[in-house]
Amino acid sequence: MSTSLLHKAYDSRLFNEQGNDLVQQISHYLAQNISGEAPTMNAWVDPQEEYAFWKAYTNENHPTPSFFETVLKRSIHIHHPHCIGHQVAPTVPVSALATLLSAQLNNGMAVYEMGQASSAIERVVIEFFAETIGWANGDGFLTSGGTLANLTALLAARKAKASSDVWNEGHGRKLAIMVSEEAHYCVDRSARIMGLGEAGIIKVPVGDDYKIRVDLLQQYYNKATQDGFEVISVIGSAPSTSTGIYDDLEGVSAFAKANNLWFHVDGAHGGAAIFSKKYKHLVNGIAEADSVIIDGHKMMGTSSITTAVLFKNTADSYATFSQKAQYLWEQNDDPDWYNYAKRTFECTKSMMSLRFYAILNAYGVAFFDDFVTTLYDSGRTFSEVLKQHPDFEIALEAQSNIVCFRYTAGISKAKIQEVNKTIRKQLLEEGEFYIVSTVLKGEMWLRTTFMNPFTTEAHTQKLIEKIRTIAKKL
Ligand SMILES: Cc1ncc(COP(=O)(O)O)c(C=O)c1O
């Protein structure tokens, strides 16, 4: 029997009240942050202290609007133009609204009847990606994040290229993949999950330009086969995470073709360059890939987490998993595009297609061009500006919206890393700017990713001044 508590929990008038209040709060947050009027990002709170805060909070009786307000205040504000850290998009509000709708509808998506509109919309979104890449018979689906997407694509690679039926019979020969040493760690993780082990992950060095050494691919491949490995795939990064530098996809593709390998492009961050008239040349060769992944929550402005897994050939998108699930579908090998769980890692998944479609519907494809182009312009401009300041050095010329640099004025080489570590720590603790760090060829660098189209040169000039002020006090 339903209790009064259950009635209260589902009360539509209460939802209306609290929902309106939340929308007001988020609107205020957006106005304050996008304009940069909010004084700072959040000041740092030690994890143990934050935990203690929320632990105590559960014992107090807070009205829901005040709970939301407290979460807002104590969270990182990635819509602030001083937030130039990791690669998470400041969500386009219409995409957030779509997520709210999907969160409340909670259509399960595993099979068509569990989410009719969102399943059909997913196909439209996938076709939009495939056509932009330039594929006539492309296909795919959406999944929960780049990490899972890379794993899914590599499982498809194994299905297509391994000489044994690993899915049904387990491993026969030792399998291997080839990838740049600068690739995102999730590629390494995927390979280990697939049982390839450390030896099955052939890390190819990058050159001074941080691109995979295409000239070494054949040599590394020959060595692996001599050592008894069956190489199934080569992966191109578009771009790699630390530097934002794109691999030479045409070069990698030619190598893949010559050796009958599956060519996968990890475009989690910058695959969306396909939408930029100015920057699409960075992904020349992407149409030759067998599979590509592109994150929405990075360079396309959607809320997290939502990733497109795309295949050049429709059939490959159905081949990855082969599973009997009579309570969901009758035939395992039907290419029924609308029963997505046959092809995705997830069974239940969120109605993520709405997050892309809401943007497309409201602003058209031009939004994605503007977004990528503006952010890449910002990264390149910052890289140029830094070159004009002799007290800073850049690790390499920015190709995208990721810029690695450090403060060097009057600091001995031995101390540069230590000083920059302290700079980054102080920035984090004070909360006025959010930037991160990375290690390139064994050395620590400050790292910025321009994710906010409203971050201007005036903001980055302030960052430069702030770093100088911190450094001078050290
Ligand atoms: C190149 C690349 N691939 C994959 C990933 C993982 O994507 P996600 O965070 O969506 O799992 C990232 C994340 O930064 C990335 O930069």
Tab-separated table of C-alpha atoms and ligand atoms in Angstrom:
chain	number	residue	atom	x	y	z
A	1	MET	CA	0.000	0.000	0.000
A	2	SER	CA	1.359	3.452	-0.876
A	3	THR	CA	2.182	5.514	2.166
A	4	SER	CA	1.817	9.259	2.653
A	5	LEU	CA	5.595	9.489	2.373
A	6	LEU	CA	5.466	7.910	-1.079
A	7	HIS	CA	2.744	10.339	-2.119
A	8	LYS	CA	4.850	13.258	-0.919
A	9	ALA	CA	7.930	11.983	-2.787
A	10	TYR	CA	6.007	11.930	-6.088
A	11	ASP	CA	3.940	15.076	-5.542
A	12	SER	CA	3.844	17.092	-8.775
A	13	ARG	CA	3.132	20.416	-7.032
A	14	LEU	CA	6.184	19.975	-4.830
A	15	PHE	CA	8.226	19.172	-7.946
A	16	ASN	CA	6.939	22.327	-9.591
A	17	GLU	CA	7.941	24.461	-6.599
A	18	GLN	CA	11.360	22.905	-6.137
A	19	GLY	CA	11.995	22.707	-9.869
A	20	ASN	CA	11.262	26.399	-10.353
A	21	ASP	CA	13.486	27.267	-7.454
A	22	LEU	CA	16.311	25.154	-8.890
A	23	VAL	CA	15.949	26.723	-12.335
A	24	GLN	CA	16.230	30.158	-10.696
A	25	GLN	CA	19.363	29.071	-8.884
A	26	ILE	CA	20.978	27.636	-12.001
A	27	SER	CA	20.061	30.742	-14.036
A	28	HIS	CA	21.735	32.896	-11.407
A	29	TYR	CA	24.777	30.592	-11.418
A	30	LEU	CA	25.000	30.853	-15.221
A	31	ALA	CA	24.676	34.639	-15.273
A	32	GLN	CA	27.270	35.122	-12.558
A	33	ASN	CA	29.756	32.623	-13.922
A	34	ILE	CA	29.616	33.144	-17.663
A	35	SER	CA	30.071	36.879	-17.188
A	36	GLY	CA	32.906	36.159	-14.740
A	37	GLU	CA	31.144	38.340	-12.148
A	38	ALA	CA	31.299	35.585	-9.547
A	39	PRO	CA	34.452	36.538	-7.670
A	40	THR	CA	36.299	33.222	-7.752
A	41	MET	CA	36.077	29.569	-8.466
A	42	ASN	CA	35.645	27.615	-5.280
A	43	ALA	CA	38.311	27.831	-2.636
A	44	TRP	CA	39.893	24.489	-1.936
A	45	VAL	CA	38.498	22.286	0.824
A	46	ASP	CA	40.424	19.292	2.056
A	47	PRO	CA	38.646	16.004	1.080
A	48	GLN	CA	38.307	14.877	4.696
A	49	GLU	CA	36.794	18.226	5.677
A	50	GLU	CA	34.332	18.117	2.772
A	51	TYR	CA	33.334	14.594	3.740
A	52	ALA	CA	32.809	15.636	7.361
A	53	PHE	CA	30.638	18.532	6.174
A	54	TRP	CA	28.300	16.257	4.210
A	55	LYS	CA	28.302	13.588	6.859
A	56	ALA	CA	27.066	16.116	9.410
A	57	TYR	CA	24.627	17.583	6.856
A	58	THR	CA	22.709	14.292	6.562
A	59	ASN	CA	21.822	14.521	10.244
A	60	GLU	CA	20.234	17.940	9.840
A	61	ASN	CA	16.895	18.535	8.224
A	62	HIS	CA	17.501	20.794	5.212
A	63	PRO	CA	14.845	21.950	2.772
A	64	THR	CA	15.600	20.611	-0.729
A	65	PRO	CA	16.238	24.081	-2.302
A	66	SER	CA	18.803	24.819	0.342
A	67	PHE	CA	20.468	21.438	-0.252
A	68	PHE	CA	20.739	22.280	-3.976
A	69	GLU	CA	22.093	25.714	-3.165
A	70	THR	CA	24.760	24.221	-0.926
A	71	VAL	CA	25.828	21.748	-3.631
A	72	LEU	CA	26.056	24.614	-6.114
A	73	LYS	CA	28.239	26.662	-3.786
A	74	ARG	CA	30.566	23.798	-2.936
A	75	SER	CA	31.091	22.533	-6.507
A	76	ILE	CA	33.596	23.503	-9.156
A	77	HIS	CA	32.100	26.134	-11.473
A	78	ILE	CA	33.189	25.118	-14.914
A	79	HIS	CA	31.113	27.866	-16.542
A	80	HIS	CA	33.487	30.439	-15.033
A	81	PRO	CA	35.957	31.839	-17.614
A	82	HIS	CA	38.788	31.215	-15.130
A	83	CYS	CA	38.111	27.496	-15.247
A	84	ILE	CA	40.753	26.374	-17.747
A	85	GLY	CA	41.612	22.978	-16.316
A	86	HIS	CA	40.346	19.633	-17.501
A	87	GLN	CA	38.425	18.726	-20.629
A	88	VAL	CA	34.852	18.923	-19.425
A	89	ALA	CA	32.447	21.168	-21.325
A	90	PRO	CA	30.486	23.897	-19.627
A	91	THR	CA	27.127	22.337	-20.472
A	92	VAL	CA	24.971	24.235	-22.931
A	93	PRO	CA	21.813	24.976	-20.900
A	94	VAL	CA	19.483	23.379	-23.435
A	95	SER	CA	21.476	20.142	-23.145
A	96	ALA	CA	21.142	20.286	-19.354
A	97	LEU	CA	17.384	20.724	-19.735
A	98	ALA	CA	17.297	17.657	-21.992
A	99	THR	CA	19.167	15.761	-19.288
A	100	LEU	CA	16.608	16.828	-16.713
A	101	LEU	CA	13.838	15.558	-18.962
A	102	SER	CA	15.638	12.290	-19.544
A	103	ALA	CA	16.433	11.904	-15.840
A	104	GLN	CA	12.786	12.229	-14.978
A	105	LEU	CA	11.486	10.042	-17.805
A	106	ASN	CA	14.169	7.434	-17.146
A	107	ASN	CA	13.442	5.462	-20.300
A	108	GLY	CA	15.700	2.448	-20.102
A	109	MET	CA	16.919	2.327	-23.722
A	110	ALA	CA	18.010	-1.316	-23.707
A	111	VAL	CA	15.392	-2.160	-26.318
A	112	TYR	CA	13.244	0.066	-28.472
A	113	GLU	CA	10.060	-0.393	-26.475
A	114	MET	CA	11.872	0.987	-23.409
A	115	GLY	CA	12.512	4.347	-25.064
A	116	GLN	CA	10.981	4.881	-28.466
A	117	ALA	CA	11.690	8.574	-29.046
A	118	SER	CA	15.203	8.522	-27.647
A	119	SER	CA	16.115	5.346	-29.575
A	120	ALA	CA	15.011	6.863	-32.881
A	121	ILE	CA	16.718	10.144	-32.010
A	122	GLU	CA	19.915	8.194	-31.294
A	123	ARG	CA	19.895	6.903	-34.867
A	124	VAL	CA	19.465	10.426	-36.221
A	125	VAL	CA	22.362	11.643	-34.082
A	126	ILE	CA	24.600	8.763	-35.195
A	127	GLU	CA	23.807	9.421	-38.861
A	128	PHE	CA	24.672	13.075	-38.315
A	129	PHE	CA	28.130	12.064	-37.014
A	130	ALA	CA	28.726	9.430	-39.689
A	131	GLU	CA	27.771	11.752	-42.538
A	132	THR	CA	30.005	14.512	-41.195
A	133	ILE	CA	32.942	12.106	-41.040
A	134	GLY	CA	32.192	11.298	-44.680
A	135	TRP	CA	30.992	7.707	-44.390
A	136	ALA	CA	28.293	6.448	-46.730
A	137	ASN	CA	27.460	3.359	-44.654
A	138	GLY	CA	28.481	4.449	-41.190
A	139	ASP	CA	26.683	3.323	-38.073
A	140	GLY	CA	27.094	3.225	-34.311
A	141	PHE	CA	25.501	4.132	-31.012
A	142	LEU	CA	25.945	6.242	-27.921
A	143	THR	CA	27.580	4.995	-24.762
A	144	SER	CA	28.625	6.190	-21.322
A	145	GLY	CA	31.913	7.978	-21.855
A	146	GLY	CA	35.100	7.788	-23.860
A	147	THR	CA	36.636	5.096	-21.707
A	148	LEU	CA	33.832	2.637	-22.324
A	149	ALA	CA	33.617	3.742	-25.953
A	150	ASN	CA	37.291	2.921	-26.620
A	151	LEU	CA	36.865	-0.476	-24.984
A	152	THR	CA	33.793	-1.201	-27.094
A	153	ALA	CA	35.552	-0.195	-30.319
A	154	LEU	CA	38.590	-2.331	-29.468
A	155	LEU	CA	36.328	-5.304	-28.773
A	156	ALA	CA	34.908	-4.793	-32.261
A	157	ALA	CA	38.468	-4.680	-33.590
A	158	ARG	CA	39.208	-7.995	-31.902
A	159	LYS	CA	36.078	-9.538	-33.354
A	160	ALA	CA	37.008	-8.367	-36.841
A	161	LYS	CA	40.744	-9.067	-36.867
A	162	ALA	CA	41.712	-11.782	-34.373
A	163	SER	CA	42.232	-15.142	-36.040
A	164	SER	CA	40.466	-16.942	-33.199
A	165	ASP	CA	36.942	-16.453	-31.841
A	166	VAL	CA	37.978	-14.957	-28.513
A	167	TRP	CA	34.416	-14.091	-27.499
A	168	ASN	CA	33.363	-17.744	-27.508
A	169	GLU	CA	36.561	-19.696	-27.112
A	170	GLY	CA	38.836	-17.472	-25.079
A	171	HIS	CA	42.293	-16.426	-26.159
A	172	GLY	CA	44.147	-18.414	-28.773
A	173	ARG	CA	47.195	-16.436	-29.864
A	174	LYS	CA	48.756	-13.520	-28.011
A	175	LEU	CA	46.970	-10.398	-29.240
A	176	ALA	CA	48.370	-6.867	-29.346
A	177	ILE	CA	47.395	-3.309	-30.173
A	178	MET	CA	49.634	-0.420	-31.199
A	179	VAL	CA	49.207	3.042	-29.770
A	180	SER	CA	51.164	6.216	-29.102
A	181	GLU	CA	52.946	6.501	-25.772
A	182	GLU	CA	50.956	9.737	-25.325
A	183	ALA	CA	47.527	8.089	-25.694
A	184	HIS	CA	44.947	8.404	-22.921
A	185	TYR	CA	45.405	5.838	-20.160
A	186	CYS	CA	42.011	4.299	-20.870
A	187	VAL	CA	43.345	2.692	-24.061
A	188	ASP	CA	45.939	0.894	-21.960
A	189	ARG	CA	43.223	-0.033	-19.473
A	190	SER	CA	40.952	-1.376	-22.235
A	191	ALA	CA	43.730	-3.576	-23.560
A	192	ARG	CA	44.371	-4.973	-20.088
A	193	ILE	CA	40.647	-5.617	-19.561
A	194	MET	CA	40.712	-7.515	-22.858
A	195	GLY	CA	43.462	-9.710	-21.461
A	196	LEU	CA	46.260	-8.412	-23.690
A	197	GLY	CA	48.526	-7.746	-20.737
A	198	GLU	CA	51.321	-5.214	-20.659
A	199	ALA	CA	53.253	-6.941	-23.443
A	200	GLY	CA	50.219	-6.733	-25.717
A	201	ILE	CA	50.178	-2.928	-25.564
A	202	ILE	CA	52.805	-1.760	-28.010
A	203	LYS	CA	53.570	1.832	-27.121
A	204	VAL	CA	55.040	3.668	-30.062
A	205	PRO	CA	57.181	6.717	-29.212
A	206	VAL	CA	56.221	10.240	-30.207
A	207	GLY	CA	58.545	12.676	-31.948
A	208	ASP	CA	59.484	16.173	-30.796
A	209	ASP	CA	56.105	17.262	-32.145
A	210	TYR	CA	54.355	14.777	-29.788
A	211	LYS	CA	52.763	12.914	-32.703
A	212	ILE	CA	53.079	9.150	-32.920
A	213	ARG	CA	56.231	8.264	-34.939
A	214	VAL	CA	54.602	6.973	-38.122
A	215	ASP	CA	58.069	6.145	-39.447
A	216	LEU	CA	58.519	3.609	-36.614
A	217	LEU	CA	55.154	1.838	-36.934
A	218	GLN	CA	56.295	-0.873	-39.352
A	219	GLN	CA	59.415	-1.596	-37.337
A	220	TYR	CA	57.408	-1.989	-34.096
A	221	TYR	CA	54.844	-4.123	-35.886
A	222	ASN	CA	57.503	-6.430	-37.360
A	223	LYS	CA	59.136	-6.868	-33.976
A	224	ALA	CA	55.773	-7.719	-32.359
A	225	THR	CA	54.934	-10.334	-34.974
A	226	GLN	CA	58.430	-11.838	-34.693
A	227	ASP	CA	57.790	-12.086	-30.947
A	228	GLY	CA	54.654	-14.102	-31.649
A	229	PHE	CA	51.987	-11.402	-31.284
A	230	GLU	CA	48.992	-11.065	-33.517
A	231	VAL	CA	48.509	-7.314	-33.836
A	232	ILE	CA	44.830	-6.483	-34.311
A	233	SER	CA	44.638	-2.710	-34.223
A	234	VAL	CA	46.484	0.575	-34.375
A	235	ILE	CA	45.044	3.602	-32.627
A	236	GLY	CA	45.392	7.246	-33.564
A	237	SER	CA	44.822	9.971	-30.956
A	238	ALA	CA	42.782	12.958	-32.077
A	239	PRO	CA	44.307	14.545	-30.113
A	240	SER	CA	46.293	13.032	-27.243
A	241	THR	CA	45.201	14.241	-23.839
A	242	SER	CA	48.258	15.847	-22.300
A	243	THR	CA	49.320	17.961	-25.248
A	244	GLY	CA	46.247	18.336	-27.454
A	245	ILE	CA	48.369	17.285	-30.434
A	246	TYR	CA	46.744	15.239	-33.203
A	247	ASP	CA	48.455	12.162	-34.578
A	248	ASP	CA	48.996	12.027	-38.325
A	249	LEU	CA	45.837	10.040	-39.027
A	250	GLU	CA	46.598	9.677	-42.733
A	251	GLY	CA	49.981	8.172	-41.950
A	252	VAL	CA	48.553	5.793	-39.338
A	253	SER	CA	45.761	4.815	-41.720
A	254	ALA	CA	48.205	3.948	-44.514
A	255	PHE	CA	50.146	1.727	-42.107
A	256	ALA	CA	46.916	0.047	-40.912
A	257	LYS	CA	45.862	-0.682	-44.499
A	258	ALA	CA	49.238	-2.070	-45.476
A	259	ASN	CA	49.113	-4.536	-42.587
A	260	ASN	CA	45.380	-5.307	-42.547
A	261	LEU	CA	44.885	-3.819	-39.084
A	262	TRP	CA	41.798	-2.229	-37.575
A	263	PHE	CA	42.326	1.524	-37.495
A	264	HIS	CA	40.680	3.116	-34.474
A	265	VAL	CA	40.621	6.864	-33.797
A	266	ASP	CA	40.300	8.016	-30.204
A	267	GLY	CA	38.590	11.332	-30.873
A	268	ALA	CA	37.154	11.612	-27.366
A	269	HIS	CA	38.512	15.126	-27.068
A	270	GLY	CA	38.946	16.464	-30.565
A	271	GLY	CA	37.021	14.213	-32.930
A	272	ALA	CA	34.507	17.065	-32.877
A	273	ALA	CA	36.929	18.997	-35.109
A	274	ILE	CA	34.994	17.340	-37.950
A	275	PHE	CA	32.425	20.107	-37.376
A	276	SER	CA	34.900	23.008	-37.586
A	277	LYS	CA	35.440	24.432	-41.059
A	278	LYS	CA	38.674	26.004	-39.834
A	279	TYR	CA	40.115	23.003	-37.978
A	280	LYS	CA	38.750	19.914	-39.700
A	281	HIS	CA	42.066	19.523	-41.510
A	282	LEU	CA	43.453	18.303	-38.163
A	283	VAL	CA	41.474	15.089	-38.578
A	284	ASN	CA	42.378	14.458	-42.217
A	285	GLY	CA	42.324	10.701	-42.609
A	286	ILE	CA	39.564	10.108	-40.046
A	287	ALA	CA	37.228	8.829	-42.779
A	288	GLU	CA	39.664	5.935	-43.325
A	289	ALA	CA	39.170	4.713	-39.747
A	290	ASP	CA	37.226	1.538	-39.002
A	291	SER	CA	35.978	3.090	-35.776
A	292	VAL	CA	35.961	6.525	-34.167
A	293	ILE	CA	34.783	7.718	-30.772
A	294	ILE	CA	33.732	11.310	-29.976
A	295	ASP	CA	32.719	12.649	-26.551
A	296	GLY	CA	29.785	15.022	-26.334
A	297	HIS	CA	30.742	16.233	-22.874
A	298	LYS	CA	34.117	17.478	-24.060
A	299	MET	CA	34.083	19.498	-27.288
A	300	MET	CA	30.361	19.460	-28.073
A	301	GLY	CA	28.875	21.119	-25.006
A	302	THR	CA	26.612	18.302	-23.823
A	303	SER	CA	26.181	17.269	-20.226
A	304	SER	CA	28.176	14.253	-19.047
A	305	ILE	CA	28.611	11.520	-19.930
A	306	THR	CA	27.759	10.838	-23.518
A	307	THR	CA	29.943	9.428	-26.273
A	308	ALA	CA	29.408	8.367	-29.857
A	309	VAL	CA	30.980	5.065	-30.955
A	310	LEU	CA	31.064	5.135	-34.729
A	311	PHE	CA	31.859	2.448	-37.301
A	312	LYS	CA	32.654	2.890	-40.964
A	313	ASN	CA	30.832	-0.346	-41.809
A	314	THR	CA	27.380	-0.966	-40.408
A	315	ALA	CA	28.005	-4.682	-39.892
A	316	ASP	CA	30.914	-4.023	-37.518
A	317	SER	CA	28.643	-2.113	-35.189
A	318	TYR	CA	26.583	-5.287	-34.635
A	319	ALA	CA	29.423	-7.739	-34.270
A	320	THR	CA	31.008	-6.761	-30.958
A	321	PHE	CA	28.800	-8.610	-28.529
A	322	SER	CA	26.896	-11.778	-29.078
A	323	GLN	CA	24.603	-12.485	-26.207
A	324	LYS	CA	21.464	-14.412	-25.583
A	325	ALA	CA	18.927	-12.425	-23.586
A	326	GLN	CA	15.556	-13.907	-24.342
A	327	TYR	CA	13.726	-11.553	-22.011
A	328	LEU	CA	15.002	-8.608	-24.110
A	329	TRP	CA	15.223	-9.915	-27.678
A	330	GLU	CA	14.366	-13.111	-29.497
A	331	GLN	CA	17.067	-13.285	-32.131
A	332	ASN	CA	20.632	-12.432	-31.326
A	333	ASP	CA	21.897	-11.782	-34.823
A	334	ASP	CA	19.181	-9.498	-36.216
A	335	PRO	CA	20.595	-6.147	-37.283
A	336	ASP	CA	17.721	-4.347	-35.561
A	337	TRP	CA	19.211	-0.894	-35.049
A	338	TYR	CA	16.577	0.067	-32.501
A	339	ASN	CA	17.455	-2.543	-29.835
A	340	TYR	CA	20.597	-0.817	-28.636
A	341	ALA	CA	21.633	-3.143	-25.803
A	342	LYS	CA	22.685	-5.701	-28.395
A	343	ARG	CA	25.435	-3.318	-29.383
A	344	THR	CA	26.241	-1.317	-26.253
A	345	PHE	CA	28.110	-2.336	-23.157
A	346	GLU	CA	25.239	-1.019	-21.057
A	347	CYS	CA	21.910	-2.734	-20.648
A	348	THR	CA	19.940	0.172	-19.149
A	349	LYS	CA	21.415	3.451	-20.329
A	350	SER	CA	20.342	7.060	-20.084
A	351	MET	CA	18.493	8.831	-22.914
A	352	MET	CA	21.737	10.496	-23.907
A	353	SER	CA	20.723	11.143	-27.516
A	354	LEU	CA	18.538	14.005	-26.244
A	355	ARG	CA	21.594	15.903	-25.056
A	356	PHE	CA	22.969	16.205	-28.602
A	357	TYR	CA	19.641	16.533	-30.317
A	358	ALA	CA	18.464	19.378	-28.078
A	359	ILE	CA	21.479	21.424	-29.211
A	360	LEU	CA	21.036	20.493	-32.864
A	361	ASN	CA	17.350	21.294	-32.679
A	362	ALA	CA	17.881	24.658	-30.993
A	363	TYR	CA	20.991	25.970	-32.736
A	364	GLY	CA	21.797	23.673	-35.673
A	365	VAL	CA	25.145	22.197	-36.620
A	366	ALA	CA	26.647	25.708	-36.659
A	367	PHE	CA	26.817	25.556	-32.856
A	368	PHE	CA	29.398	22.745	-32.956
A	369	ASP	CA	31.496	24.631	-35.496
A	370	ASP	CA	31.403	27.812	-33.387
A	371	PHE	CA	32.192	25.893	-30.201
A	372	VAL	CA	35.221	23.964	-31.479
A	373	THR	CA	36.563	26.840	-33.556
A	374	THR	CA	36.288	29.389	-30.743
A	375	LEU	CA	37.968	27.100	-28.209
A	376	TYR	CA	40.799	26.086	-30.532
A	377	ASP	CA	41.352	29.749	-31.411
A	378	SER	CA	41.566	30.540	-27.676
A	379	GLY	CA	44.184	27.845	-27.066
A	380	ARG	CA	46.315	28.958	-29.985
A	381	THR	CA	46.076	32.608	-29.008
A	382	PHE	CA	47.176	31.843	-25.447
A	383	SER	CA	50.108	29.844	-26.793
A	384	GLU	CA	51.130	32.850	-28.960
A	385	VAL	CA	50.696	35.297	-26.067
A	386	LEU	CA	52.929	33.178	-23.806
A	387	LYS	CA	55.685	33.306	-26.430
A	388	GLN	CA	55.746	37.070	-26.014
A	389	HIS	CA	56.468	36.803	-22.280
A	390	PRO	CA	60.123	35.908	-21.665
A	391	ASP	CA	59.370	34.746	-18.113
A	392	PHE	CA	57.229	31.891	-19.486
A	393	GLU	CA	57.959	28.976	-21.806
A	394	ILE	CA	55.591	26.730	-23.732
A	395	ALA	CA	56.193	22.992	-24.103
A	396	LEU	CA	55.106	23.142	-27.738
A	397	GLU	CA	52.941	25.270	-30.027
A	398	ALA	CA	49.293	24.601	-29.287
A	399	GLN	CA	47.409	22.838	-32.037
A	400	SER	CA	44.075	22.801	-30.245
A	401	ASN	CA	42.669	24.209	-26.990
A	402	ILE	CA	45.229	22.465	-24.754
A	403	VAL	CA	48.295	24.507	-23.830
A	404	CYS	CA	51.233	23.271	-21.729
A	405	PHE	CA	53.557	25.907	-20.314
A	406	ARG	CA	55.508	26.982	-17.250
A	407	TYR	CA	56.934	29.931	-15.419
A	408	THR	CA	60.710	30.163	-15.718
A	409	ALA	CA	61.878	33.669	-14.746
A	410	GLY	CA	65.178	33.590	-12.943
A	411	ILE	CA	64.612	29.996	-11.805
A	412	SER	CA	67.429	27.483	-12.074
A	413	LYS	CA	66.622	24.460	-14.231
A	414	ALA	CA	66.743	22.231	-11.169
A	415	LYS	CA	64.000	24.237	-9.470
A	416	ILE	CA	61.592	24.866	-12.366
A	417	GLN	CA	59.390	21.864	-11.687
A	418	GLU	CA	59.193	22.466	-7.959
A	419	VAL	CA	58.256	26.143	-8.437
A	420	ASN	CA	55.569	25.326	-10.994
A	421	LYS	CA	54.150	22.589	-8.763
A	422	THR	CA	53.807	25.161	-5.991
A	423	ILE	CA	52.206	27.655	-8.374
A	424	ARG	CA	49.608	25.111	-9.416
A	425	LYS	CA	48.945	24.123	-5.784
A	426	GLN	CA	48.436	27.718	-4.716
A	427	LEU	CA	46.135	28.437	-7.646
A	428	LEU	CA	44.048	25.411	-6.691
A	429	GLU	CA	43.903	26.338	-3.038
A	430	GLU	CA	42.972	29.976	-3.632
A	431	GLY	CA	40.362	29.078	-6.223
A	432	GLU	CA	40.586	32.146	-8.422
A	433	PHE	CA	41.749	30.076	-11.401
A	434	TYR	CA	41.571	26.383	-12.123
A	435	ILE	CA	44.414	25.004	-14.200
A	436	VAL	CA	46.022	21.551	-14.030
A	437	SER	CA	49.402	19.993	-14.707
A	438	THR	CA	50.890	17.184	-16.731
A	439	VAL	CA	54.177	15.394	-17.266
A	440	LEU	CA	55.815	15.515	-20.692
A	441	LYS	CA	58.972	13.526	-21.373
A	442	GLY	CA	59.452	13.191	-17.613
A	443	GLU	CA	59.014	16.892	-16.801
A	444	MET	CA	56.155	18.643	-15.104
A	445	TRP	CA	54.256	21.384	-16.970
A	446	LEU	CA	51.275	23.545	-16.167
A	447	ARG	CA	48.374	22.640	-18.419
A	448	THR	CA	45.322	24.614	-19.481
A	449	THR	CA	42.369	23.470	-21.553
A	450	PHE	CA	40.143	26.188	-22.969
A	451	MET	CA	36.667	24.733	-22.620
A	452	ASN	CA	34.747	27.926	-22.037
A	453	PRO	CA	34.000	30.021	-25.142
A	454	PHE	CA	33.796	33.101	-22.912
A	455	THR	CA	37.375	32.914	-21.662
A	456	THR	CA	39.094	35.906	-23.281
A	457	GLU	CA	42.627	37.255	-23.570
A	458	ALA	CA	41.830	39.586	-20.667
A	459	HIS	CA	41.183	36.558	-18.445
A	460	THR	CA	44.391	34.828	-19.483
A	461	GLN	CA	46.318	38.069	-18.936
A	462	LYS	CA	45.019	37.988	-15.361
A	463	LEU	CA	46.206	34.394	-15.056
A	464	ILE	CA	49.686	35.391	-16.208
A	465	GLU	CA	49.758	38.202	-13.618
A	466	LYS	CA	48.482	35.889	-10.914
A	467	ILE	CA	51.210	33.318	-11.633
A	468	ARG	CA	53.851	36.052	-11.501
A	469	THR	CA	52.523	37.285	-8.166
A	470	ILE	CA	52.580	33.809	-6.655
A	471	ALA	CA	56.053	33.084	-8.048
A	472	LYS	CA	57.529	36.306	-6.732
A	473	LYS	CA	56.431	35.474	-3.207
A	474	LEU	CA	58.079	32.054	-3.259
B	1	LIG	C1	41.892	11.212	-25.725
B	1	LIG	C2	40.959	10.744	-24.644
B	1	LIG	N1	40.405	9.526	-24.723
B	1	LIG	C3	39.560	9.059	-23.792
B	1	LIG	C4	39.239	9.807	-22.685
B	1	LIG	C5	38.302	9.255	-21.663
B	1	LIG	O1	37.037	9.802	-21.866
B	1	LIG	P1	35.931	9.824	-20.699
B	1	LIG	O2	36.446	10.745	-19.664
B	1	LIG	O3	34.715	10.315	-21.407
B	1	LIG	O4	35.784	8.424	-20.217
B	1	LIG	C6	39.802	11.088	-22.539
B	1	LIG	C7	39.494	11.904	-21.362
B	1	LIG	O5	40.111	12.886	-21.064
B	1	LIG	C8	40.676	11.567	-23.546
B	1	LIG	O6	41.234	12.778	-23.470
